[in-house]
mmCIF file with all atom_site columns, C-alpha atoms in Angstrom:
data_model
loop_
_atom_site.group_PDB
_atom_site.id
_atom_site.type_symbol
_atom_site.label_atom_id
_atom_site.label_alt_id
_atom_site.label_comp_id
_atom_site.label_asym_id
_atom_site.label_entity_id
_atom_site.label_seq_id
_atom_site.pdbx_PDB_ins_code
_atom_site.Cartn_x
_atom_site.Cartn_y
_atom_site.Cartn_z
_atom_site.occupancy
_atom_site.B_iso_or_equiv
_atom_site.pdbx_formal_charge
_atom_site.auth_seq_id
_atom_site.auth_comp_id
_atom_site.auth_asym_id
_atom_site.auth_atom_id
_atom_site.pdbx_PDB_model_num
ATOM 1   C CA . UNK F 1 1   ? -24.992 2.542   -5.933  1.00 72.00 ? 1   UNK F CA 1
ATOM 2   C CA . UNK F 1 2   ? -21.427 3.904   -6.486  1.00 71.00 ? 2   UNK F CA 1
ATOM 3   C CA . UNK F 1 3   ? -23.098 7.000   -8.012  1.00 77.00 ? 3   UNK F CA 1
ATOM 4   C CA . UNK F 1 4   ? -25.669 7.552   -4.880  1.00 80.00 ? 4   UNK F CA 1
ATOM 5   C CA . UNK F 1 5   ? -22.834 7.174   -2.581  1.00 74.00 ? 5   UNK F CA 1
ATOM 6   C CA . UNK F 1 6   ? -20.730 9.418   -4.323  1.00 73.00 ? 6   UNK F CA 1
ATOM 7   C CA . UNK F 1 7   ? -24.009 12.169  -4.381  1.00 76.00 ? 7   UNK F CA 1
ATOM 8   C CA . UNK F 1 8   ? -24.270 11.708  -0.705  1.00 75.00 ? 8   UNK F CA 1
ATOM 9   C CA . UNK F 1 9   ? -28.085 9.802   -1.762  1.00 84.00 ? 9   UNK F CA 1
ATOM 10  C CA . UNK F 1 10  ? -28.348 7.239   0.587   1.00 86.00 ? 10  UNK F CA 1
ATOM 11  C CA . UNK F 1 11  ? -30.075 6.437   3.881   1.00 91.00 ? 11  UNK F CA 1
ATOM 12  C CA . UNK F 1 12  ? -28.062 5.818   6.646   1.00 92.00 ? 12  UNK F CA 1
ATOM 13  C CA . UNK F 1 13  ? -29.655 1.698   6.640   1.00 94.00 ? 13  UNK F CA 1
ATOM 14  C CA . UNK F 1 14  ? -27.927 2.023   3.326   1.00 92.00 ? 14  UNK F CA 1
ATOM 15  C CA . UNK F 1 15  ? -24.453 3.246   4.657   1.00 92.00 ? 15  UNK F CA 1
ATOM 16  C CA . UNK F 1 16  ? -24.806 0.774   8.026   1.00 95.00 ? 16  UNK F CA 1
ATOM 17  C CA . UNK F 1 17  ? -25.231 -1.735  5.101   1.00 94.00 ? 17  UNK F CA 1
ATOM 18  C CA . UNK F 1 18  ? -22.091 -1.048  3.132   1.00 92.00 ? 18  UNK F CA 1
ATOM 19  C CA . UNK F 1 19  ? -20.413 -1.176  5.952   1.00 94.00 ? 19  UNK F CA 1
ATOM 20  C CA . UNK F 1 20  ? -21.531 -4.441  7.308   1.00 97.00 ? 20  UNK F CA 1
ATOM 21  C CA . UNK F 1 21  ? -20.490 -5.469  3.723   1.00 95.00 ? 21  UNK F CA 1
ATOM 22  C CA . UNK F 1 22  ? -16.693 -3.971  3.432   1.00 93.00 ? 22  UNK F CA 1
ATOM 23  C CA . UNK F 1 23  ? -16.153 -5.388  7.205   1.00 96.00 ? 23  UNK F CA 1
ATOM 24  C CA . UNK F 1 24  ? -17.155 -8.980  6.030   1.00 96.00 ? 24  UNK F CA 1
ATOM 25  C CA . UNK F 1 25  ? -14.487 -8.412  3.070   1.00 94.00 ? 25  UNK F CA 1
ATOM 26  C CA . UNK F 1 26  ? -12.017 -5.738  4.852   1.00 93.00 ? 26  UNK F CA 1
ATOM 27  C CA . UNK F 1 27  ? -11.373 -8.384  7.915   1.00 94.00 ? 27  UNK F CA 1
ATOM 28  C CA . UNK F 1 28  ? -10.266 -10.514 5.090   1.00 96.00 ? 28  UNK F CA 1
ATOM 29  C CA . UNK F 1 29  ? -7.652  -8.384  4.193   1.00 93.00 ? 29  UNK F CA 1
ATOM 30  C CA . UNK F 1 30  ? -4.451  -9.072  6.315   1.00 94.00 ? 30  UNK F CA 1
ATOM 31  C CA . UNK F 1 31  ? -4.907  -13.025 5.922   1.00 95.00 ? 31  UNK F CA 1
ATOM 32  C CA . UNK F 1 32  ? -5.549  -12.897 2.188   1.00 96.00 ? 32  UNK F CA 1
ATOM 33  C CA . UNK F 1 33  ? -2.100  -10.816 2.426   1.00 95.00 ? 33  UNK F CA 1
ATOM 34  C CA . UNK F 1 34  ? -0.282  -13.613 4.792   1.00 96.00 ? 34  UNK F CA 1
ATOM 35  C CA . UNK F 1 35  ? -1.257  -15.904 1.971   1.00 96.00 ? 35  UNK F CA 1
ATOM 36  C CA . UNK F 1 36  ? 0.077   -14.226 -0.726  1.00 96.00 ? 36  UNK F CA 1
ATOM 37  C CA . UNK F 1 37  ? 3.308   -14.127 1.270   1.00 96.00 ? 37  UNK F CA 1
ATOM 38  C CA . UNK F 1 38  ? 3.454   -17.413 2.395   1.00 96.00 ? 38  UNK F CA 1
ATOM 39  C CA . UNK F 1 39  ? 3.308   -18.146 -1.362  1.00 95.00 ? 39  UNK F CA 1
ATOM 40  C CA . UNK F 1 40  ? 5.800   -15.485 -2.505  1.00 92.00 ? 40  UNK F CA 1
ATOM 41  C CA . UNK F 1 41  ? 9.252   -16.231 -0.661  1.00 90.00 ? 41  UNK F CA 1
ATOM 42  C CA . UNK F 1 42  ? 10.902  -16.467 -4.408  1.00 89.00 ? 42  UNK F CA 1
ATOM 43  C CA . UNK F 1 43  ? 9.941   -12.782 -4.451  1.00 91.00 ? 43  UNK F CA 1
ATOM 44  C CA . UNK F 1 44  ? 12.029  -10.534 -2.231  1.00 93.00 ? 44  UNK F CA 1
ATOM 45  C CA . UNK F 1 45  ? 10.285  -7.512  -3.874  1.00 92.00 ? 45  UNK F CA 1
ATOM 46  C CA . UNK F 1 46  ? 6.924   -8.228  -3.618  1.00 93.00 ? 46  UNK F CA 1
ATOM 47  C CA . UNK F 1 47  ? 7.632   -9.802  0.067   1.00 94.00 ? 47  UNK F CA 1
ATOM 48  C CA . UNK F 1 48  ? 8.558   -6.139  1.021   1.00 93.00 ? 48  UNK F CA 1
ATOM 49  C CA . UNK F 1 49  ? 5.627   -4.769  -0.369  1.00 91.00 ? 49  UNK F CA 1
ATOM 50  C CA . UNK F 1 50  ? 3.103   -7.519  1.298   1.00 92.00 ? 50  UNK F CA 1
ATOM 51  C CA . UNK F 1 51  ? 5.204   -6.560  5.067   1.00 93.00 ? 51  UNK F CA 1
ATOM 52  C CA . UNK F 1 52  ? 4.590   -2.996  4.276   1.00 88.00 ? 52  UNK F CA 1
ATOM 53  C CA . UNK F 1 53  ? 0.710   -3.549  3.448   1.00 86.00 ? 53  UNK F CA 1
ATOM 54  C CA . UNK F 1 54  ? -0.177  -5.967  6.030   1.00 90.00 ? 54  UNK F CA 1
ATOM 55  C CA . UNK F 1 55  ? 1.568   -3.269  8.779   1.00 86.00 ? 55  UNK F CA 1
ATOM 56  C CA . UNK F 1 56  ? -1.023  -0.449  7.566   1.00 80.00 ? 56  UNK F CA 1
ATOM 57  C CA . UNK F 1 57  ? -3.524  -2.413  7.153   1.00 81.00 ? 57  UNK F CA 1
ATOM 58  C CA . UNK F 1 58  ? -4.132  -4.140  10.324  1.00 83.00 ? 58  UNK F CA 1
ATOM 59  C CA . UNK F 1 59  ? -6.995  -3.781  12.453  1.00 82.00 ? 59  UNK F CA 1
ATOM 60  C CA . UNK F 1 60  ? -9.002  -1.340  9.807   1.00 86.00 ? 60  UNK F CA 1
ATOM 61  C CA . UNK F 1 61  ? -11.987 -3.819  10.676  1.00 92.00 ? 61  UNK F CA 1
ATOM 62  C CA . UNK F 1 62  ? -12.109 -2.369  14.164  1.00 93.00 ? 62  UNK F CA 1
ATOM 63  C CA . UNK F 1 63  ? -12.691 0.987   12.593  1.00 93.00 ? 63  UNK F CA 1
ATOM 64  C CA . UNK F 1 64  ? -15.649 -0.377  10.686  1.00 95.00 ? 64  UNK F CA 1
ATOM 65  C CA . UNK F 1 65  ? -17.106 -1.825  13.327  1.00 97.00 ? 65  UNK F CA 1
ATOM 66  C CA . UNK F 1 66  ? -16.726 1.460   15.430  1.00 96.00 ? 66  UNK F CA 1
ATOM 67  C CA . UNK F 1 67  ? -18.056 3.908   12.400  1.00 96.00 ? 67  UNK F CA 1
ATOM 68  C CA . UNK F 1 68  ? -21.487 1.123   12.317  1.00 97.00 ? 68  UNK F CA 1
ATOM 69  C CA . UNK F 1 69  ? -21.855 2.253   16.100  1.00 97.00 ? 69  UNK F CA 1
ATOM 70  C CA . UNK F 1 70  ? -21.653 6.012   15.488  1.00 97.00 ? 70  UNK F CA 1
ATOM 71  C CA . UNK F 1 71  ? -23.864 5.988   12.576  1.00 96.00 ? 71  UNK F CA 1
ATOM 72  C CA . UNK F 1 72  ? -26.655 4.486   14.995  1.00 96.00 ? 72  UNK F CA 1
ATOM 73  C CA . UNK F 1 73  ? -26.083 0.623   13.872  1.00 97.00 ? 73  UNK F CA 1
ATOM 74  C CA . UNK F 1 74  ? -25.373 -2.675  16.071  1.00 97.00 ? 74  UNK F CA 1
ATOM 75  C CA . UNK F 1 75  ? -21.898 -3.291  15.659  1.00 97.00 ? 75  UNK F CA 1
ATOM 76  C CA . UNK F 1 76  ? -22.064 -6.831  17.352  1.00 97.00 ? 76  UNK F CA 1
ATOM 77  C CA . UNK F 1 77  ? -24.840 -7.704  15.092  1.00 97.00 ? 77  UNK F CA 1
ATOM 78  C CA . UNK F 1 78  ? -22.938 -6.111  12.173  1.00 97.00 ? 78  UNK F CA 1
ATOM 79  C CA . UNK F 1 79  ? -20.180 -8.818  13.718  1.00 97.00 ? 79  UNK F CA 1
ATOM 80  C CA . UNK F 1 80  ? -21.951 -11.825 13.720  1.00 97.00 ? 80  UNK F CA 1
ATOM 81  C CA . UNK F 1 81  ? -23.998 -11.358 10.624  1.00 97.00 ? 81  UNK F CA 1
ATOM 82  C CA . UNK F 1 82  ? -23.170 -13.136 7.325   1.00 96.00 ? 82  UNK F CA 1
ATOM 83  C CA . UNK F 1 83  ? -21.642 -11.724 4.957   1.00 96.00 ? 83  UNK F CA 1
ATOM 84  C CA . UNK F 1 84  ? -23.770 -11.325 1.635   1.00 96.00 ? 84  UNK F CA 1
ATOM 85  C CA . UNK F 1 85  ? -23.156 -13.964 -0.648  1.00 97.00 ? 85  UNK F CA 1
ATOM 86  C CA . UNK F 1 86  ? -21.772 -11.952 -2.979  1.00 96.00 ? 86  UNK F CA 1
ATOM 87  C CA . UNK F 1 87  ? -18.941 -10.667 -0.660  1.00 96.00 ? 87  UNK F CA 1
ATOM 88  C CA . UNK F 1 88  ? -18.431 -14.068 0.101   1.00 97.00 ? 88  UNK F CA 1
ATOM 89  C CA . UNK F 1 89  ? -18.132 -14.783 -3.327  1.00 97.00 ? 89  UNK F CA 1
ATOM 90  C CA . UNK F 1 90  ? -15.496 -11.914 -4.094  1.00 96.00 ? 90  UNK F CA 1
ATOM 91  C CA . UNK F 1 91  ? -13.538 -13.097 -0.657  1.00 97.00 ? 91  UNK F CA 1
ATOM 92  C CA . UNK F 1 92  ? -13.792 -16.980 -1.930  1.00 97.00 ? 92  UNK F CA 1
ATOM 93  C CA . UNK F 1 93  ? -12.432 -15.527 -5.531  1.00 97.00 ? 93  UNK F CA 1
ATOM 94  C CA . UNK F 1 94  ? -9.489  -14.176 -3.802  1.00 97.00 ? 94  UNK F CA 1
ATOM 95  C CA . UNK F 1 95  ? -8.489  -17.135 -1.459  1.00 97.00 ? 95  UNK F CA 1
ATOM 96  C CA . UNK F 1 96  ? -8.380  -19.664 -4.443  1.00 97.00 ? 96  UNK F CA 1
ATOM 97  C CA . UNK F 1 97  ? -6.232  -17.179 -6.329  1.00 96.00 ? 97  UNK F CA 1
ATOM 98  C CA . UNK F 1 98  ? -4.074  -16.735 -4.194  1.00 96.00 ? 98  UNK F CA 1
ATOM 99  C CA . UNK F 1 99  ? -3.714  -20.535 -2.919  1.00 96.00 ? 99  UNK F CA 1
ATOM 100 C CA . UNK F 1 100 ? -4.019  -22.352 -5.905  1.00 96.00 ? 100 UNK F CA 1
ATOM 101 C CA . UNK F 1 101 ? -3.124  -20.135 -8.506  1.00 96.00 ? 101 UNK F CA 1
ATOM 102 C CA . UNK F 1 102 ? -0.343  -16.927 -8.436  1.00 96.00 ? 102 UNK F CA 1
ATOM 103 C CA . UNK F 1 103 ? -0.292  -15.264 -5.753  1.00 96.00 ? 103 UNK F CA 1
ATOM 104 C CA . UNK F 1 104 ? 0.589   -12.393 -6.862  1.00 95.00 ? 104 UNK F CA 1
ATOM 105 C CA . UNK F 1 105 ? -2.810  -12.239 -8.067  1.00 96.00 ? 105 UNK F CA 1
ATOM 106 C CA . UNK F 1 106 ? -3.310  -10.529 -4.883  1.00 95.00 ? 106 UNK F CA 1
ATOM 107 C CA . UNK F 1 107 ? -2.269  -7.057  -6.279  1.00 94.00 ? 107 UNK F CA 1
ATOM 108 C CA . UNK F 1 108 ? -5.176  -6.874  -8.826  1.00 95.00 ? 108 UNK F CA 1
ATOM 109 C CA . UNK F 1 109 ? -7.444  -7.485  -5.966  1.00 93.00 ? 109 UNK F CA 1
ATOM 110 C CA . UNK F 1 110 ? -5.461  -4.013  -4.243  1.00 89.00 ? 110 UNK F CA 1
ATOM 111 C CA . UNK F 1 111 ? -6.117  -2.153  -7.583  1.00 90.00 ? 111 UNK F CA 1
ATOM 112 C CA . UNK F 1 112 ? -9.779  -2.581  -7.277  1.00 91.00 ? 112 UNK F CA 1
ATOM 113 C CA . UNK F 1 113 ? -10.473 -2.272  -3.705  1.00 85.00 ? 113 UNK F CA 1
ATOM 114 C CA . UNK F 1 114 ? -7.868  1.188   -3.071  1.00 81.00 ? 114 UNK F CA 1
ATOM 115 C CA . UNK F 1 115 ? -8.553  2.594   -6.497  1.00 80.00 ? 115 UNK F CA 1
ATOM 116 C CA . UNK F 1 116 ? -12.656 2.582   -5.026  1.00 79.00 ? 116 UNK F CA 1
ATOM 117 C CA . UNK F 1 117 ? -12.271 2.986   -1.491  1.00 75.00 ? 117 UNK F CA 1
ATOM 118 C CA . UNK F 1 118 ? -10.152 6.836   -3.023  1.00 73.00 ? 118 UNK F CA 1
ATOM 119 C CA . UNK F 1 119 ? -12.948 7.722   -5.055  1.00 70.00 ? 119 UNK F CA 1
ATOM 120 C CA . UNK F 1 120 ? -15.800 6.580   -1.949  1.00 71.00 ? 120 UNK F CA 1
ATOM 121 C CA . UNK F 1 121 ? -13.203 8.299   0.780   1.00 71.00 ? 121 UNK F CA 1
ATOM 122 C CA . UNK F 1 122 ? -12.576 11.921  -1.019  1.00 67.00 ? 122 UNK F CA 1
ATOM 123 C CA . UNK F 1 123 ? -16.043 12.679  -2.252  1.00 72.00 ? 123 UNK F CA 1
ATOM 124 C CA . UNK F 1 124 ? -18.486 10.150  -0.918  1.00 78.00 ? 124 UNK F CA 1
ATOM 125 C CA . UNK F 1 125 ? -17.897 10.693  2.758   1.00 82.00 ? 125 UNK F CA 1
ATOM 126 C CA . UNK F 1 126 ? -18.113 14.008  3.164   1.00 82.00 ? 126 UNK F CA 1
ATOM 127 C CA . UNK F 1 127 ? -21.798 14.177  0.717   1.00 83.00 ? 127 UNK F CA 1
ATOM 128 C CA . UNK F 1 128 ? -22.884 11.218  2.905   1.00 86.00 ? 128 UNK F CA 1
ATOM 129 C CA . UNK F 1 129 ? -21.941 13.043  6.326   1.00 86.00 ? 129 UNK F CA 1
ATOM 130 C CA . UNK F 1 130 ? -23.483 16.160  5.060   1.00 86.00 ? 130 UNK F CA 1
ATOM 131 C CA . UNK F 1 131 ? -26.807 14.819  4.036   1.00 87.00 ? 131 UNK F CA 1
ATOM 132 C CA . UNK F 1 132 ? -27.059 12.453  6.849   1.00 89.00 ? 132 UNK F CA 1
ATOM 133 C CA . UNK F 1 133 ? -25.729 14.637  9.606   1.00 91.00 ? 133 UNK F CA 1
ATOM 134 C CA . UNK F 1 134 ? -23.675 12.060  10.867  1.00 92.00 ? 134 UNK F CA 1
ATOM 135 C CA . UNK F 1 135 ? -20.502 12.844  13.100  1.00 93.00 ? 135 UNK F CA 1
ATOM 136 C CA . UNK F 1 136 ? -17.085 12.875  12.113  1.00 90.00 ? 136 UNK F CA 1
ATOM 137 C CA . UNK F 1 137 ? -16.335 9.500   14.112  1.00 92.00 ? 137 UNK F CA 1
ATOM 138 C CA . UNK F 1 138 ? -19.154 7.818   11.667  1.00 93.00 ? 138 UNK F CA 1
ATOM 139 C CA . UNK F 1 139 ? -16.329 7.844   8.888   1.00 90.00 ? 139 UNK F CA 1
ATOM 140 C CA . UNK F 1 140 ? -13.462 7.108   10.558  1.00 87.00 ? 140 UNK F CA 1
ATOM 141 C CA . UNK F 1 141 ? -12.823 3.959   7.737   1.00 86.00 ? 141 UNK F CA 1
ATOM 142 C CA . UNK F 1 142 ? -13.739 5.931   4.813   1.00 83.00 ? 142 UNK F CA 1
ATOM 143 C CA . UNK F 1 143 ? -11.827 9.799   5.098   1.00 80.00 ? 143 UNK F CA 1
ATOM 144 C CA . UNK F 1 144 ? -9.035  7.481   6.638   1.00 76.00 ? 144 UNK F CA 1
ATOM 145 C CA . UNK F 1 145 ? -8.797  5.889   3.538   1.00 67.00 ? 145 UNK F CA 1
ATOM 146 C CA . UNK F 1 146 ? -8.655  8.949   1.219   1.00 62.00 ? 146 UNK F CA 1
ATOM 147 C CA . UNK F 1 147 ? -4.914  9.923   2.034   1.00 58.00 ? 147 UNK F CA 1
ATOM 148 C CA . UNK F 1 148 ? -3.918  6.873   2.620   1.00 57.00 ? 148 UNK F CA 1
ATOM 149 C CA . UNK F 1 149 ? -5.005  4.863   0.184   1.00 60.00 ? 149 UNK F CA 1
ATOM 150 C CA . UNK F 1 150 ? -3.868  8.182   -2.384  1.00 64.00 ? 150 UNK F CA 1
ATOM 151 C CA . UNK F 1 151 ? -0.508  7.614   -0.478  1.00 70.00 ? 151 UNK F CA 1
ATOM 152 C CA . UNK F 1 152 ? -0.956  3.693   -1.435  1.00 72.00 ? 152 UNK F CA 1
ATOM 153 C CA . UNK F 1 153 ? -1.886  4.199   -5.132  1.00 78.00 ? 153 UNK F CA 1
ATOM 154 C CA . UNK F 1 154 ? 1.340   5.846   -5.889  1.00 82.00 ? 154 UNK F CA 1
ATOM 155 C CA . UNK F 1 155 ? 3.218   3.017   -4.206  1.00 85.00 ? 155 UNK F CA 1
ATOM 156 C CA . UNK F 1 156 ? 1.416   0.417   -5.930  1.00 87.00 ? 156 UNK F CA 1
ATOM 157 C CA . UNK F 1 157 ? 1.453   2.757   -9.435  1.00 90.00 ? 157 UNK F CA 1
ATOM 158 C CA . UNK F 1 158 ? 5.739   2.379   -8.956  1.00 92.00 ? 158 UNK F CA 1
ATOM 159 C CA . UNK F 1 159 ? 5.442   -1.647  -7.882  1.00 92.00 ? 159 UNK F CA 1
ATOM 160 C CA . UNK F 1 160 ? 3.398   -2.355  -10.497 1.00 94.00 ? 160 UNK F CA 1
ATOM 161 C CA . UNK F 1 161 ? 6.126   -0.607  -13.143 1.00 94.00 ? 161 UNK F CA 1
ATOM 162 C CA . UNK F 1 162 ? 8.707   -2.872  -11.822 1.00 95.00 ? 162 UNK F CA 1
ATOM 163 C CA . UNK F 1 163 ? 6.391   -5.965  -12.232 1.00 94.00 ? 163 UNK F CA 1
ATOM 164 C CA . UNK F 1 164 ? 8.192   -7.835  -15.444 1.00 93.00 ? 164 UNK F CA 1
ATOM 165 C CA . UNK F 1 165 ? 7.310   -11.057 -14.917 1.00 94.00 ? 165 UNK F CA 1
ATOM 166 C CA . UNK F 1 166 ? 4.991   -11.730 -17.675 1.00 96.00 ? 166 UNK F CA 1
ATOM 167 C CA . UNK F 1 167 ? 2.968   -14.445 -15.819 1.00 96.00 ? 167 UNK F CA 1
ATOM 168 C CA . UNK F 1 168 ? 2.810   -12.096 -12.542 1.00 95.00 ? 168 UNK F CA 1
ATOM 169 C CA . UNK F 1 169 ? 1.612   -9.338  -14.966 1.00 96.00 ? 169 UNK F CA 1
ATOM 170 C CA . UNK F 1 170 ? -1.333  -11.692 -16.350 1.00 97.00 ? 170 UNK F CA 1
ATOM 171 C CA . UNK F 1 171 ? -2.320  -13.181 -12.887 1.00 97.00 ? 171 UNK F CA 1
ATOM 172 C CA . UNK F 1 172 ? -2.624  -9.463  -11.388 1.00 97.00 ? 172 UNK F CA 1
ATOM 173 C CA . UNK F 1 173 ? -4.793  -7.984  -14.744 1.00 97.00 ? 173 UNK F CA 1
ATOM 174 C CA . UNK F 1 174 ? -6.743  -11.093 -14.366 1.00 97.00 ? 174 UNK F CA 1
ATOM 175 C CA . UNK F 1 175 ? -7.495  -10.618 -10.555 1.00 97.00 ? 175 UNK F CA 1
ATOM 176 C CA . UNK F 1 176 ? -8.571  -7.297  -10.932 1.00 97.00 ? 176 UNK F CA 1
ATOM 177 C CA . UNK F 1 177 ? -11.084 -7.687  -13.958 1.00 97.00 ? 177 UNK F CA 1
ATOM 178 C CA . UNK F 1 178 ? -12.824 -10.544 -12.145 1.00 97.00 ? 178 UNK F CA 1
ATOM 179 C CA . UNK F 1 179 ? -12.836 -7.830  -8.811  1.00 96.00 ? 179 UNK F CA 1
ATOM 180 C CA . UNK F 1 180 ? -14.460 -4.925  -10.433 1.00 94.00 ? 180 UNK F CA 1
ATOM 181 C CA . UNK F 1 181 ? -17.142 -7.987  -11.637 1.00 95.00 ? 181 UNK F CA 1
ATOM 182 C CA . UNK F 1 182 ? -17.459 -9.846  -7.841  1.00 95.00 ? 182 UNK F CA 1
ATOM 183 C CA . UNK F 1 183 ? -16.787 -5.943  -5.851  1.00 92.00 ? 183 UNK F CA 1
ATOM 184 C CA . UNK F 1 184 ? -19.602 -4.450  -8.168  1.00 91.00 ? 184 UNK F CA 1
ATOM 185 C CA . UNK F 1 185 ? -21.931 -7.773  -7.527  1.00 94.00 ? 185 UNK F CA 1
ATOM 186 C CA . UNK F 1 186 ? -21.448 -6.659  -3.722  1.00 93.00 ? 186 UNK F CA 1
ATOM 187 C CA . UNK F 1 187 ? -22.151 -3.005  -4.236  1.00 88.00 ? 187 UNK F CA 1
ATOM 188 C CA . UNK F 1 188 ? -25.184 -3.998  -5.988  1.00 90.00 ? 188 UNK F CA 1
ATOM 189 C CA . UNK F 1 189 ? -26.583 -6.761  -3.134  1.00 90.00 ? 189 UNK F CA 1
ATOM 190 C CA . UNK F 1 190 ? -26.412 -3.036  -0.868  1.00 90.00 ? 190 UNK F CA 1
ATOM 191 C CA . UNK F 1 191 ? -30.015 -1.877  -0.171  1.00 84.00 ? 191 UNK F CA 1
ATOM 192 C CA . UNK F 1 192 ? -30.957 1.439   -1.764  1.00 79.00 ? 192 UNK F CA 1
ATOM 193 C CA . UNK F 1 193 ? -34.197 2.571   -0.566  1.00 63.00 ? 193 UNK F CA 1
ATOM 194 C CA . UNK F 1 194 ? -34.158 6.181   -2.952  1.00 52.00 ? 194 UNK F CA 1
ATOM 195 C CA . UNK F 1 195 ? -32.622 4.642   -5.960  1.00 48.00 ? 195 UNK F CA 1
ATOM 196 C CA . UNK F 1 196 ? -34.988 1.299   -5.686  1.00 46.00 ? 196 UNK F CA 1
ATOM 197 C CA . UNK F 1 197 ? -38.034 3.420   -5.470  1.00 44.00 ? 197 UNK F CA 1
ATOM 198 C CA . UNK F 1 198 ? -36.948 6.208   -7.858  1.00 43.00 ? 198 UNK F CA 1
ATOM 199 C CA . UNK F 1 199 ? -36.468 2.811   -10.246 1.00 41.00 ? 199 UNK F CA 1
#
């Protein structure tokens, strides 16, 4: 799925899809961060980092929401729809972490989620818009995300180096093996109409 995306090989169902999918996780985002925070006061550091985060990150839902109408989709059915269970599951995943476990499991989940939202944003948008003919306000999430979240990588690259807490360190590797497992479960729930029926 990654690989269509990044080809620009998908139907447009298929990118209305993921994006019902990463607003059912993305809308998430700020109160998994709140969590985290709540749970964190010990940590002036990491405190910082969470206000920073949950400032830029606000209200990217909307955007979602907004691309699913230009691409030709129902963005109050997008809304109201449940998520796929294995969003769910990755959202669920990240809760518990956070709540009954470290919290600053939290970062591994950011690893996962910015390191693949770069690679979608720089070269899947653009082969998506081109082979779909889509408008430029159809991607509004996704080539947001490429500077920014390039922007973000380097500031989580220099948090993570100052990370020496060996339980912290454990809690955030752990996070973000079980994310690239639960985020790739989601991916592959997506419906791909060329790559099923090439299969």
């Amino acid at each position: 799925q990654l690989q269509a995306g990044l080809a620009g090989h998908i139907s447009r169902h298929t990118y209305i899809a993921y994006l019902t999918q990463a607003y059912h996780h993305v809308r998430h985002t700020v109160p998994l961060m709140q969590a985290a925070h709540a749970r964190m006061t010990h940590n002036p550091m990491l405190l910082a980092a969470l206000d920073e985060y949950i400032e830029e990150e606000s209200g990217h839902e909307a955007w979602i929401l907004s691309d699913i109408a230009a691409a030709g989709g129902d963005a109050d059915d997008a809304a109201a729809s449940a998520p796929h269970p294995a969003t769910q599951a990755m959202v669920d995943h990240a809760f518990d972490a956070i709540r009954n476990g470290n919290p600053a499991a939290f970062f591994g989940m950011v690893y996962v989620l910015e390191g693949t939202s770069v690679a979608l944003a720089t070269a899947g948008a653009g082969a998506v818009q081109r082979s779909l003919g889509l408008p430029d306000n159809a991607f509004s999430y996704l080539t947001s995300h490429g500077s920014l979240d390039l922007d973000h990588m380097r500031f989580f690259a220099d948090l993570m180096n100052r990370i020496d807490d060996p339980l912290d360190q454990q809690a955030i590797i752990r996070m973000a093996r079980d994310m690239f497992r639960l985020f790739a479960a989601m991916f592959a729930a997506i419906p791909m109409e060329n790559v099923d029926a090439a299969a």
